[in-house]
mmCIF file of C-alpha atoms and ligand atoms in Angstrom:
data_model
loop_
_atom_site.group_PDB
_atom_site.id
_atom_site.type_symbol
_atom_site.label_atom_id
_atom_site.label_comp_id
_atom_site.label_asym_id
_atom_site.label_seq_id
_atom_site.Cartn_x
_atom_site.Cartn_y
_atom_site.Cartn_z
ATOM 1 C CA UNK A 1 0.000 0.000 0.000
ATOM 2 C CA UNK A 2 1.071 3.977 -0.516
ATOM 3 C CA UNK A 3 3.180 5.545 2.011
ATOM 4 C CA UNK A 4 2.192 8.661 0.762
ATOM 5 C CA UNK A 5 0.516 10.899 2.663
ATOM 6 C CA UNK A 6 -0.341 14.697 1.660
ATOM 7 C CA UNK A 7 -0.281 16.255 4.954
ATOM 8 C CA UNK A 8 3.728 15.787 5.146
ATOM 9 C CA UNK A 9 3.362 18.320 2.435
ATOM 10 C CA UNK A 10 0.418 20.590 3.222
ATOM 11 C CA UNK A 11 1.143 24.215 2.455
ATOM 12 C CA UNK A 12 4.859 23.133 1.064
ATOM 13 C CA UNK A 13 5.732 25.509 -1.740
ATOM 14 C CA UNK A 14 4.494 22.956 -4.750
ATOM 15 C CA UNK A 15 1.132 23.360 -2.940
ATOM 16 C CA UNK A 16 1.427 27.409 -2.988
ATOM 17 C CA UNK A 17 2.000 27.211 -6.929
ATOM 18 C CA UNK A 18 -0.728 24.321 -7.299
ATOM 19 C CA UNK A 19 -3.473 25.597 -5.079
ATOM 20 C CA UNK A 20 -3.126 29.886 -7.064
ATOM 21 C CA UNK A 21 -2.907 28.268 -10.404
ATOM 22 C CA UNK A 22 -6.175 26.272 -9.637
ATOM 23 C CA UNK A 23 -7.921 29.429 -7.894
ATOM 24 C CA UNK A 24 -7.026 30.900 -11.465
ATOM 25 C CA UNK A 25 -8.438 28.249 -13.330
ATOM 26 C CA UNK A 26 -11.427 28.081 -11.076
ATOM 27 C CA UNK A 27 -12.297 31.288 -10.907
ATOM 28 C CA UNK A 28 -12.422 32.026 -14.887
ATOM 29 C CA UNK A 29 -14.380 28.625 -15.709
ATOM 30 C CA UNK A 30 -16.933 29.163 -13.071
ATOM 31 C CA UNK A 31 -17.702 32.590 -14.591
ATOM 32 C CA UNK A 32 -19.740 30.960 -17.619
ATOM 33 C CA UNK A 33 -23.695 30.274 -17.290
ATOM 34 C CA UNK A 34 -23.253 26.041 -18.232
ATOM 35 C CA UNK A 35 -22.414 23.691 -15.547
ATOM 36 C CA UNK A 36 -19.316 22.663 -15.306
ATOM 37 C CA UNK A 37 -18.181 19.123 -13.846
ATOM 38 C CA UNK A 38 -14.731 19.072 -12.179
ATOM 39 C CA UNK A 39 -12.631 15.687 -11.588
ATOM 40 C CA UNK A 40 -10.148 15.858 -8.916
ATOM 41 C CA UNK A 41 -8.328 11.977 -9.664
ATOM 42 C CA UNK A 42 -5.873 11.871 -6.841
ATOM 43 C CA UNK A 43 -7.764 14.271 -4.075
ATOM 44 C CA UNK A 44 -6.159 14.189 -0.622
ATOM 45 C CA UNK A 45 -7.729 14.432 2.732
ATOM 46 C CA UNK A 46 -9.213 17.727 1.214
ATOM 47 C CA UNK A 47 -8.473 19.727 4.482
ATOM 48 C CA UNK A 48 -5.003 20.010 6.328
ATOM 49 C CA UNK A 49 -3.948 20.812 9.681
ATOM 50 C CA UNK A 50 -0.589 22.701 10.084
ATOM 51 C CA UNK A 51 -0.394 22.420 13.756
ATOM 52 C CA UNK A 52 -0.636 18.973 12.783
ATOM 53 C CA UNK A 53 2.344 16.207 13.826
ATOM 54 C CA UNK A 54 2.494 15.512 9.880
ATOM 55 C CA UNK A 55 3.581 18.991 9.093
ATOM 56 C CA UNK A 56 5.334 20.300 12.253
ATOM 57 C CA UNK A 57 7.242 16.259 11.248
ATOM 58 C CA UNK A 58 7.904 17.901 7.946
ATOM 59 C CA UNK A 59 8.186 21.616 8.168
ATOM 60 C CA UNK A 60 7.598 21.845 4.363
ATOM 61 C CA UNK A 61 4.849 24.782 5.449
ATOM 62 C CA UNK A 62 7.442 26.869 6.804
ATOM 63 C CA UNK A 63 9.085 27.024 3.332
ATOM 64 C CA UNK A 64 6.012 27.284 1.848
ATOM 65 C CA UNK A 65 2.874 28.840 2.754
ATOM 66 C CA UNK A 66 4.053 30.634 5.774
ATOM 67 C CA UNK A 67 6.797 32.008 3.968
ATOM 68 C CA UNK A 68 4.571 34.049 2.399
ATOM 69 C CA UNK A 69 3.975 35.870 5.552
ATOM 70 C CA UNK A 70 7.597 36.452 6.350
ATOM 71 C CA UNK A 71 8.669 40.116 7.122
ATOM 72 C CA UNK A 72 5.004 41.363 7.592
ATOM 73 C CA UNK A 73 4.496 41.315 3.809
ATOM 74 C CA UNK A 74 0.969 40.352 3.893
ATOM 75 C CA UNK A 75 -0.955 43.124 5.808
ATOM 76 C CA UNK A 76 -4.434 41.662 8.025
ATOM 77 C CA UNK A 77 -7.751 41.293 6.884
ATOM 78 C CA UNK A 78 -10.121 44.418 6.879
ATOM 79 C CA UNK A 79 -12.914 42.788 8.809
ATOM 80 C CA UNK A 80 -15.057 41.691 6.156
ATOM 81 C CA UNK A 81 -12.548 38.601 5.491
ATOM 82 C CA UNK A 82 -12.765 37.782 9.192
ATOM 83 C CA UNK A 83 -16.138 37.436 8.808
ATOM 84 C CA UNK A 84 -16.562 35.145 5.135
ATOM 85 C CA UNK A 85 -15.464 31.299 6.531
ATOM 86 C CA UNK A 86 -18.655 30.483 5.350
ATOM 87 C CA UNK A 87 -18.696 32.477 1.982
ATOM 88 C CA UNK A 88 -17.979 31.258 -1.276
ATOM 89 C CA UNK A 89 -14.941 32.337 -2.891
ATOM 90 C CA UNK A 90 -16.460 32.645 -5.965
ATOM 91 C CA UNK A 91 -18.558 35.702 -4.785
ATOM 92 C CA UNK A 92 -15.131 37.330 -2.571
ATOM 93 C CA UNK A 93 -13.960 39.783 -4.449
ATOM 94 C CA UNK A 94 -10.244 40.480 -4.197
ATOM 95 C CA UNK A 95 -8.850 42.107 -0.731
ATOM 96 C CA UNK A 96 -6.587 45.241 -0.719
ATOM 97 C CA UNK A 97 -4.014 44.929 -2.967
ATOM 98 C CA UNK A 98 -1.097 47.069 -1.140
ATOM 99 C CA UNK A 99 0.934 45.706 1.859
ATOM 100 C CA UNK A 100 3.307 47.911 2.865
ATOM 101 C CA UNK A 101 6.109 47.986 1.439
ATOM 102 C CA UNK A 102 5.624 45.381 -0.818
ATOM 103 C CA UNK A 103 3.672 46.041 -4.483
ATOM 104 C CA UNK A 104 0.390 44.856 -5.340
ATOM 105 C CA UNK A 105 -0.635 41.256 -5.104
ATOM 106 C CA UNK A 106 -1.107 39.350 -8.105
ATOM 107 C CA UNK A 107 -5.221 38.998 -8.322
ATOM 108 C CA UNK A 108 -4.712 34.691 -7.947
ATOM 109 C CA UNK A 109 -2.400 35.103 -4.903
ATOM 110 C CA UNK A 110 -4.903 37.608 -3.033
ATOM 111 C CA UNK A 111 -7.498 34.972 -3.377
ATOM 112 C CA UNK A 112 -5.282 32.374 -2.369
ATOM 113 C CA UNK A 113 -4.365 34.521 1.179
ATOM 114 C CA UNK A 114 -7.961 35.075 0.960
ATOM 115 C CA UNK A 115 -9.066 31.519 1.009
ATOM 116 C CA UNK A 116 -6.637 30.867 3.921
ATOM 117 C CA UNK A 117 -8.096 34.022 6.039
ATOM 118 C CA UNK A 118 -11.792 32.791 5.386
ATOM 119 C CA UNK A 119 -10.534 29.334 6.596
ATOM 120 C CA UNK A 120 -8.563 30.671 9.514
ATOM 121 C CA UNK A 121 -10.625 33.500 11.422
ATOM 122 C CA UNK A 122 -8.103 34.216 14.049
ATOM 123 C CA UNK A 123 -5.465 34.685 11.573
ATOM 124 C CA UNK A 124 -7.761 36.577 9.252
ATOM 125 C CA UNK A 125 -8.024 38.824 12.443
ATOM 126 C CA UNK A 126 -4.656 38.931 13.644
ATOM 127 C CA UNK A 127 -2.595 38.605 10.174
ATOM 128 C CA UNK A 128 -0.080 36.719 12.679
ATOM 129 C CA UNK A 129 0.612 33.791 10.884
ATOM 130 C CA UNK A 130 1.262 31.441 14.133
ATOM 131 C CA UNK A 131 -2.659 31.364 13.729
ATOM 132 C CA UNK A 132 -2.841 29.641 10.646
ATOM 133 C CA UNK A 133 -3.746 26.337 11.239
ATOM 134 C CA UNK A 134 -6.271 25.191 8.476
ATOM 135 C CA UNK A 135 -4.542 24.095 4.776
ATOM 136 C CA UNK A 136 -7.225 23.872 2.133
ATOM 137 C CA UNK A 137 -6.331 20.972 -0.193
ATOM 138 C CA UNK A 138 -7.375 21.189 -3.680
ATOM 139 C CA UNK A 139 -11.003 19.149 -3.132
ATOM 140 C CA UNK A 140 -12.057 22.286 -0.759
ATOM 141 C CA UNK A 141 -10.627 24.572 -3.244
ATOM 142 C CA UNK A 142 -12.228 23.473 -6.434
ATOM 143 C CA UNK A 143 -15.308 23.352 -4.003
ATOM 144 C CA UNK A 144 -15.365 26.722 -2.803
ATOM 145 C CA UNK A 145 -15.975 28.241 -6.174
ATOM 146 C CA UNK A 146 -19.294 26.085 -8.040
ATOM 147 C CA UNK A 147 -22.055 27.129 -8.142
ATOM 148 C CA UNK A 148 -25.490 24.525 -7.657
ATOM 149 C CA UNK A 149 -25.615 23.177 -11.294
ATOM 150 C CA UNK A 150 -21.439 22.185 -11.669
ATOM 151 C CA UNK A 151 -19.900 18.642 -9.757
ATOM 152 C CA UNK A 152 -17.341 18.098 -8.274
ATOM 153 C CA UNK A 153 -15.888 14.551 -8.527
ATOM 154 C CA UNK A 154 -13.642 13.242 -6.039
ATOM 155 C CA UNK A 155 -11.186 10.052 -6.415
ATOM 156 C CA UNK A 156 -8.482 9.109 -3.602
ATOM 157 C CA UNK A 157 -7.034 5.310 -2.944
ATOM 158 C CA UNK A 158 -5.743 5.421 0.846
ATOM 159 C CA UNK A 159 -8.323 4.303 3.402
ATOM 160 C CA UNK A 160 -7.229 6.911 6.096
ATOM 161 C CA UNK A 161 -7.157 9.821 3.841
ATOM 162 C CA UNK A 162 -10.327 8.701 1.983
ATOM 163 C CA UNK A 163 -11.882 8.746 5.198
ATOM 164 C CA UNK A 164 -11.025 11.760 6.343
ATOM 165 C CA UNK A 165 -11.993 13.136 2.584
ATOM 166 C CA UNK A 166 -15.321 12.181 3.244
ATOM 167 C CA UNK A 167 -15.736 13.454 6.854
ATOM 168 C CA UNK A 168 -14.816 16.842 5.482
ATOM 169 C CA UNK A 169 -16.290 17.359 2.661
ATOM 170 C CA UNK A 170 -19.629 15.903 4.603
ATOM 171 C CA UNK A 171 -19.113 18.663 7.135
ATOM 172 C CA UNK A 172 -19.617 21.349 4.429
ATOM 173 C CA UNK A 173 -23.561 20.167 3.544
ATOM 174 C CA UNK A 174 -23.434 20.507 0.080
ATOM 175 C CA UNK A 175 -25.404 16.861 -0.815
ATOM 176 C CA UNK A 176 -24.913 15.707 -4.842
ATOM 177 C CA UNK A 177 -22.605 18.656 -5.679
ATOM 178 C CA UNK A 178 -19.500 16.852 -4.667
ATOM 179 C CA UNK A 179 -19.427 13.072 -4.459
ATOM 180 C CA UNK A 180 -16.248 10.916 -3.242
ATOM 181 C CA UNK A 181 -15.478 7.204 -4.440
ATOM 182 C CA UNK A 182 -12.265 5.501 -3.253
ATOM 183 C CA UNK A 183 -11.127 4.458 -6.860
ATOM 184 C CA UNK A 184 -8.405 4.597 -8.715
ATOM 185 C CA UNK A 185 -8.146 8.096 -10.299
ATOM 186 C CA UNK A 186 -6.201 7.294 -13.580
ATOM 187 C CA UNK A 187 -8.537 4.205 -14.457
ATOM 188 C CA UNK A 188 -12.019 6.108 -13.652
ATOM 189 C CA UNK A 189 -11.455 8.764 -15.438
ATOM 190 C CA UNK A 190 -12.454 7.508 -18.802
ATOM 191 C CA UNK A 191 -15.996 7.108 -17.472
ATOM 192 C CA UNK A 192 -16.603 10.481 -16.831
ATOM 193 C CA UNK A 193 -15.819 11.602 -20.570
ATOM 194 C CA UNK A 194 -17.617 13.752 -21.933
ATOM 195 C CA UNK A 195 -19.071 15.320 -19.111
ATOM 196 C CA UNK A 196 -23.216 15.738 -19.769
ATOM 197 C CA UNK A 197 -22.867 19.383 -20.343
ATOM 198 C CA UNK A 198 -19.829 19.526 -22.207
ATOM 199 C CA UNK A 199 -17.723 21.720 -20.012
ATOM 200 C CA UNK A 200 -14.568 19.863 -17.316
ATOM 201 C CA UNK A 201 -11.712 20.728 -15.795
ATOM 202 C CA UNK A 202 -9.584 17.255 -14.172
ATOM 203 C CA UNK A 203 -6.701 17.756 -12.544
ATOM 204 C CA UNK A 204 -4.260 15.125 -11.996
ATOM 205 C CA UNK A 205 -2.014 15.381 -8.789
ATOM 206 C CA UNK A 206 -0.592 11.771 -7.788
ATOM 207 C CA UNK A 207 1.777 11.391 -5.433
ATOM 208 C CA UNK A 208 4.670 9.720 -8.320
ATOM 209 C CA UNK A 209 5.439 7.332 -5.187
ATOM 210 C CA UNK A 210 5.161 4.900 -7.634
ATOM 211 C CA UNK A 211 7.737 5.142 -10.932
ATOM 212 C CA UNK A 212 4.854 4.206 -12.751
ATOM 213 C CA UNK A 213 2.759 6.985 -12.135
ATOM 214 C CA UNK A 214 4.341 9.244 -14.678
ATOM 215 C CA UNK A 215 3.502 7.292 -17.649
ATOM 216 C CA UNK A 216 0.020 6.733 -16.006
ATOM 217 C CA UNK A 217 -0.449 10.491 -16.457
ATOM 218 C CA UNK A 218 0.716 10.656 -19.707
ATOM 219 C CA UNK A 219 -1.331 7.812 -20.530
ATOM 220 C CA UNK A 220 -4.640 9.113 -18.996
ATOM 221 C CA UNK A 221 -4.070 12.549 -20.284
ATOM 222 C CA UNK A 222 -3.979 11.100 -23.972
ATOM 223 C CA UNK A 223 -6.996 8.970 -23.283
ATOM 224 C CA UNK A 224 -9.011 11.563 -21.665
ATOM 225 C CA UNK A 225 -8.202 14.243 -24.488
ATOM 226 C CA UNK A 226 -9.453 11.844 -27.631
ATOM 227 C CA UNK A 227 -12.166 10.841 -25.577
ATOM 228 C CA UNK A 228 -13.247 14.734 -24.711
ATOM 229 C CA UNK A 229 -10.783 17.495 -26.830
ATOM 230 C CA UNK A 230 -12.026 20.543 -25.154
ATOM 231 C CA UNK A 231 -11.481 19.721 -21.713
ATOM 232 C CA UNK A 232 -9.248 21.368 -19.200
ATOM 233 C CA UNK A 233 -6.617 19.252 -18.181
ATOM 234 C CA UNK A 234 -4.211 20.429 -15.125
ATOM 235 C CA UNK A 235 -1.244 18.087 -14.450
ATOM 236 C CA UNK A 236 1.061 18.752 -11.211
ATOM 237 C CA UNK A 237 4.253 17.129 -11.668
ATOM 238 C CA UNK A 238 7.867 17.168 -9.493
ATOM 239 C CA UNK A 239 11.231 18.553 -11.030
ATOM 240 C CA UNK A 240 13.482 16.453 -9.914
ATOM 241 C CA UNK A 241 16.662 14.566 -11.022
ATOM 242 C CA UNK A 242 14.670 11.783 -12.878
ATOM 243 C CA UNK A 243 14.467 11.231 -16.238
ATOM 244 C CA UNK A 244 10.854 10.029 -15.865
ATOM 245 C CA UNK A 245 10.335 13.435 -14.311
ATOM 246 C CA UNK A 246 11.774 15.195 -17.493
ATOM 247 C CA UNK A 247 10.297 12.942 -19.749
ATOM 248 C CA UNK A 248 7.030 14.134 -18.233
ATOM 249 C CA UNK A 249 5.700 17.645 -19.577
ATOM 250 C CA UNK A 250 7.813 17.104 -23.055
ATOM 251 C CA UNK A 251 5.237 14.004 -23.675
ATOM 252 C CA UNK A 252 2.022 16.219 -22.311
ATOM 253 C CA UNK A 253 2.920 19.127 -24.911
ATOM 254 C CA UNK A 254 3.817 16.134 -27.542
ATOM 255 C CA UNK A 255 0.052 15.087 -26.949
ATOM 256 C CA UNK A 256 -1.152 18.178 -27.183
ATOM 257 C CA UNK A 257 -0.038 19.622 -29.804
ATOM 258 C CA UNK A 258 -0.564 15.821 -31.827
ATOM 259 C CA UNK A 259 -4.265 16.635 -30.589
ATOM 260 C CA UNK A 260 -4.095 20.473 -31.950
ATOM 261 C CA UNK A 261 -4.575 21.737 -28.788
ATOM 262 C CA UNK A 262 -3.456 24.598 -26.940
ATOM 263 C CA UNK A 263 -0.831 24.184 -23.571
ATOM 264 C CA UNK A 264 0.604 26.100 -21.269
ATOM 265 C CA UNK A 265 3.773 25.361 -18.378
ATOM 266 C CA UNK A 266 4.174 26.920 -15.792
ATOM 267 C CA UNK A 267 7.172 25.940 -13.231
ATOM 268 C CA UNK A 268 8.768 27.765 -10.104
ATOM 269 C CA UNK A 269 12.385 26.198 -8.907
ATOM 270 C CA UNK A 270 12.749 27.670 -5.298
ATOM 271 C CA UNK A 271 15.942 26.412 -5.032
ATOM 272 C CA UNK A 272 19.101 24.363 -6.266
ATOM 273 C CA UNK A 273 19.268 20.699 -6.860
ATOM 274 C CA UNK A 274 22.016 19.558 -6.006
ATOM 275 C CA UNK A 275 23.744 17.916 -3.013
ATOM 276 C CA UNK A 276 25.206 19.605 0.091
ATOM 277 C CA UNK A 277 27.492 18.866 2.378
ATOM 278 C CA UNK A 278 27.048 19.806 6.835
ATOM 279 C CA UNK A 279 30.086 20.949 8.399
ATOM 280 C CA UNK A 280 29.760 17.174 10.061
ATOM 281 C CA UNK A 281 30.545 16.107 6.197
ATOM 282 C CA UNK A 282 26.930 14.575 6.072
ATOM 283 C CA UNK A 283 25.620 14.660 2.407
ATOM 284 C CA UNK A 284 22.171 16.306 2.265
ATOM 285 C CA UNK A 285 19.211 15.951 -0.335
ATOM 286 C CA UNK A 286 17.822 19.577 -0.731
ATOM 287 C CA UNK A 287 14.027 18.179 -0.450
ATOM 288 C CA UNK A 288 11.702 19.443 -3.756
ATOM 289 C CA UNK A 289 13.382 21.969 -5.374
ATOM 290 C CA UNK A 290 11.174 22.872 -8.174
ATOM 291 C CA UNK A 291 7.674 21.730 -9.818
ATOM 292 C CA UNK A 292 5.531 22.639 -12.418
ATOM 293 C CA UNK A 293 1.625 23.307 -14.070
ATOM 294 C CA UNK A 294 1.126 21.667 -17.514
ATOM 295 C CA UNK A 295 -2.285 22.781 -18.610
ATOM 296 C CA UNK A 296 -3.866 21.336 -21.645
ATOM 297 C CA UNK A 297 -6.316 24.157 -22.754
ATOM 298 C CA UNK A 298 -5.780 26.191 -20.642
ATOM 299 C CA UNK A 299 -8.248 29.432 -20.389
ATOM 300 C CA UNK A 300 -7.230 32.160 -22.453
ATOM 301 C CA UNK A 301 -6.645 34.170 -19.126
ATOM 302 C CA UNK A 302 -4.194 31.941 -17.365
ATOM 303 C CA UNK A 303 -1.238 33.215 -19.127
ATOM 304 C CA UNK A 304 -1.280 36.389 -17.907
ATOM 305 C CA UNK A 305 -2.650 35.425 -14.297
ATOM 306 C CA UNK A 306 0.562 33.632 -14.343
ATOM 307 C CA UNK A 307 2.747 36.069 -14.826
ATOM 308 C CA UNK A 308 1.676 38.277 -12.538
ATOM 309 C CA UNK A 309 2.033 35.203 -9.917
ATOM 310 C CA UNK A 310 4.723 33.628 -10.430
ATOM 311 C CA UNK A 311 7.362 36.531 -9.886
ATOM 312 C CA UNK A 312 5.611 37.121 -6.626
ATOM 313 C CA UNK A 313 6.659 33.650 -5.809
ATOM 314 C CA UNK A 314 9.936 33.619 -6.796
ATOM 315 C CA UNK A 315 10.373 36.679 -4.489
ATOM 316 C CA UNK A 316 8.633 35.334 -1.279
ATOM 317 C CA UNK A 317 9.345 31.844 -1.603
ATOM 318 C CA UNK A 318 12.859 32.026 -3.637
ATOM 319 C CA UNK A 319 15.770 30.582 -1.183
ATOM 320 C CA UNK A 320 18.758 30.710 -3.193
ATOM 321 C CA UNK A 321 20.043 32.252 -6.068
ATOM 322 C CA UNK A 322 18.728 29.570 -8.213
ATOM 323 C CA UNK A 323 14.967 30.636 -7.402
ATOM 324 C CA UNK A 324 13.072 31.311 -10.777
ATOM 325 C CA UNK A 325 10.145 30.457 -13.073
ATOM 326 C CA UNK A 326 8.963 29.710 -16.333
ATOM 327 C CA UNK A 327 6.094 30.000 -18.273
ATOM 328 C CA UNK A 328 5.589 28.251 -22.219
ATOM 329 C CA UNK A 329 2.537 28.228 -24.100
ATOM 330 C CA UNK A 330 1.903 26.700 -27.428
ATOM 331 C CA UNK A 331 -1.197 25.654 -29.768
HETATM 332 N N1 LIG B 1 -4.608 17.033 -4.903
HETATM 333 C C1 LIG B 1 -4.357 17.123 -3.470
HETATM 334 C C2 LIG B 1 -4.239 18.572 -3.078
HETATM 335 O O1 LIG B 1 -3.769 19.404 -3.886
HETATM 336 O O2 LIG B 1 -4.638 18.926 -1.968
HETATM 337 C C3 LIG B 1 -3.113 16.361 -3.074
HETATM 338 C C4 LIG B 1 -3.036 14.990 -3.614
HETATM 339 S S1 LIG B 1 -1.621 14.077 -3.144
HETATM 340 C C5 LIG B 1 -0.324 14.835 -4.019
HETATM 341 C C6 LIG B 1 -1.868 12.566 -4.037
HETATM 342 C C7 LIG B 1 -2.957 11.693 -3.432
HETATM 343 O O3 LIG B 1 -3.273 10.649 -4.365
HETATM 344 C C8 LIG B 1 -2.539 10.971 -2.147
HETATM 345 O O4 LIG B 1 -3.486 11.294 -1.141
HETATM 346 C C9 LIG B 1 -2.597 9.477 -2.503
HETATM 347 O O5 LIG B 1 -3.061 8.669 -1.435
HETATM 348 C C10 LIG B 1 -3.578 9.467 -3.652
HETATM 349 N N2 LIG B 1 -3.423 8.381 -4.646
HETATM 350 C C11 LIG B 1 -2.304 7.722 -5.016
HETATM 351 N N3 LIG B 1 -2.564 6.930 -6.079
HETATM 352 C C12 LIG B 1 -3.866 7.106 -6.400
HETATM 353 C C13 LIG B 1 -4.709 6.618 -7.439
HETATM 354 N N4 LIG B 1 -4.244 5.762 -8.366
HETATM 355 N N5 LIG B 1 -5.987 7.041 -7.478
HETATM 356 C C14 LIG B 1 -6.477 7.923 -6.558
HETATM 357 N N6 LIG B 1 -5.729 8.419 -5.553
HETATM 358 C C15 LIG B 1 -4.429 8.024 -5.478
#
């Protein structure tokens, strides 16, 4: 069975550049009148603590979410976020832009801070990050934004996080709208293809535990594209010293562009990659350097929601000089 567990990672910087792209995508294709259905194949626990002992184990937060915080650089709520936990993000219109000293926030990040303050009231309050404690995964996310006619379709494999999947997302009392199997997400897909009204955005976020499981994604993502063309397809993947890893978004543009659709990367390295070396002479792995966003048609607004992001990351989240990002398009 998977050792894998999310909440080692909650809030790590991979989760920072996965959670504002989705916001991005979420908030554009919720803005149309049809109902959208969105498939979420490798989900999580859905909700994360980072008080938790998986995180404080882990401290991947500290380099991540909470180092968005550092040196004051996100000012506190004006009251009205204190008061949305309950409100949809889809309705929350972006907070004040300024923090002092620091330029305006890129429109994606805001509602990413946002989403954090209506999950956290005390730090919404406060702006002192020791009071965040609640990580939204991607299944609360993606839920935040629909609206009663879209779906949301979660998938996730391990017993204890599919249980606590289902505990949460049963605590938010939204009935049909969001429905949670414990299948496998690569293999189910296929079923849901087309969607009945035509309109879908899956994202793919395994764990790549398993060697396999980047050839599964390349595999599923050329299966679920000739079975539906004009879906949105969001693939998080590692950079990492693998060729499987490399291999990766060169075979998703390869498929997309054989299928005459449009792409888009997006990847943010927050540091180097290679070995180091403690004064004790112990050879250290730097952790996850780097990962990326391949979107397969993507909305025609992502591009530039990106680059307003993705500097903004690079600046808070950068730790050596090796910090940077990229962003292709093509189709
Ligand atoms: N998407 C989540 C988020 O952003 O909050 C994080 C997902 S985590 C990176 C990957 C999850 O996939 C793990 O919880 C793991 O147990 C689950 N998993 C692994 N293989 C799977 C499969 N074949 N189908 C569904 N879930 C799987």
């Amino acid at each position: 069975m998977f050792s894998y567990r999310h909440a080692f990672h909650a809030g790590n910087h991979a989760d920072v550049l996965k959670h504002t792209t989705l916001i991005a995508l979420m908030k554009y294709l919720t803005q149309k009148d049809t109902a959208l259905t969105v498939i979420d194949t490798h989900a999580g626990a859905g909700l994360y603590r980072l008080d938790g002992d998986y995180t404080e184990t882990s401290g991947e937060a500290l380099d991540g979410v909470f180092r968005l915080f550092a040196e004051h650089k996100v000012p506190p709520a004006p009251k009205k976020h204190a008061q949305a936990a309950t409100q949809s993000m889809a309705s929350q219109k972006a907070g004040p832009a300024k923090a002092p000293g620091s330029e305006a926030l890129a429109p994606a990040l805001q509602d990413y801070i946002d989403l954090l303050r209506s999950l956290n009231p005390q730090f919404a309050e406060s702006g002192d990050p020791a009071h965040l404690k609640i990580y939204p995964g991607s299944p609360f996310i993606e839920q935040q934004f629909l609206s009663g006619r879209d779906r949301l379709k979660l998938f996730e494999l391990h017993p204890t996080d599919f249980k606590s999947l289902t505990g949460n997302i049963e605590q938010l009392g939204v009935g049909r709208q969001v429905s949670v199997a414990r299948e496998d997400g690569f293999e189910v897909l296929k079923t849901f293809l087309p969607p009945p009204a035509r309109r879908a955005m899956v994202l793919c976020d395994p764990s790549y535990e398993i060697k396999t499981d980047y050839a599964r994604v390349a595999a599923c993502m050329a299966d679920a594209v000739k079975r539906f063309a004009t879906g949105t397809y969001v693939v998080w993947y590692p950079i990492i010293p693998r060729p499987e890893a490399h291999d990766l978004p060169r075979k998703l543009k390869t498929l997309a562009t054989k299928a005459g659709r449009s792409w888009l990367n997006a990847t943010l390295t927050v540091k180097s990659s290679k070995l180091t070396t403690d004064p004790d002479g112990e050879v250290k792995r730097p952790g996850l350097p780097a990962s990326g966003m391949f979107v397969i048609n993507p909305p025609h607004t992502l591009k530039a929601d990106l680059q307003a992001v993705l500097p903004q990351l690079v600046a808070r989240l950068g730790q050596d000089r090796n910090a940077g990002f990229t962003l292709d398009h093509g189709g």
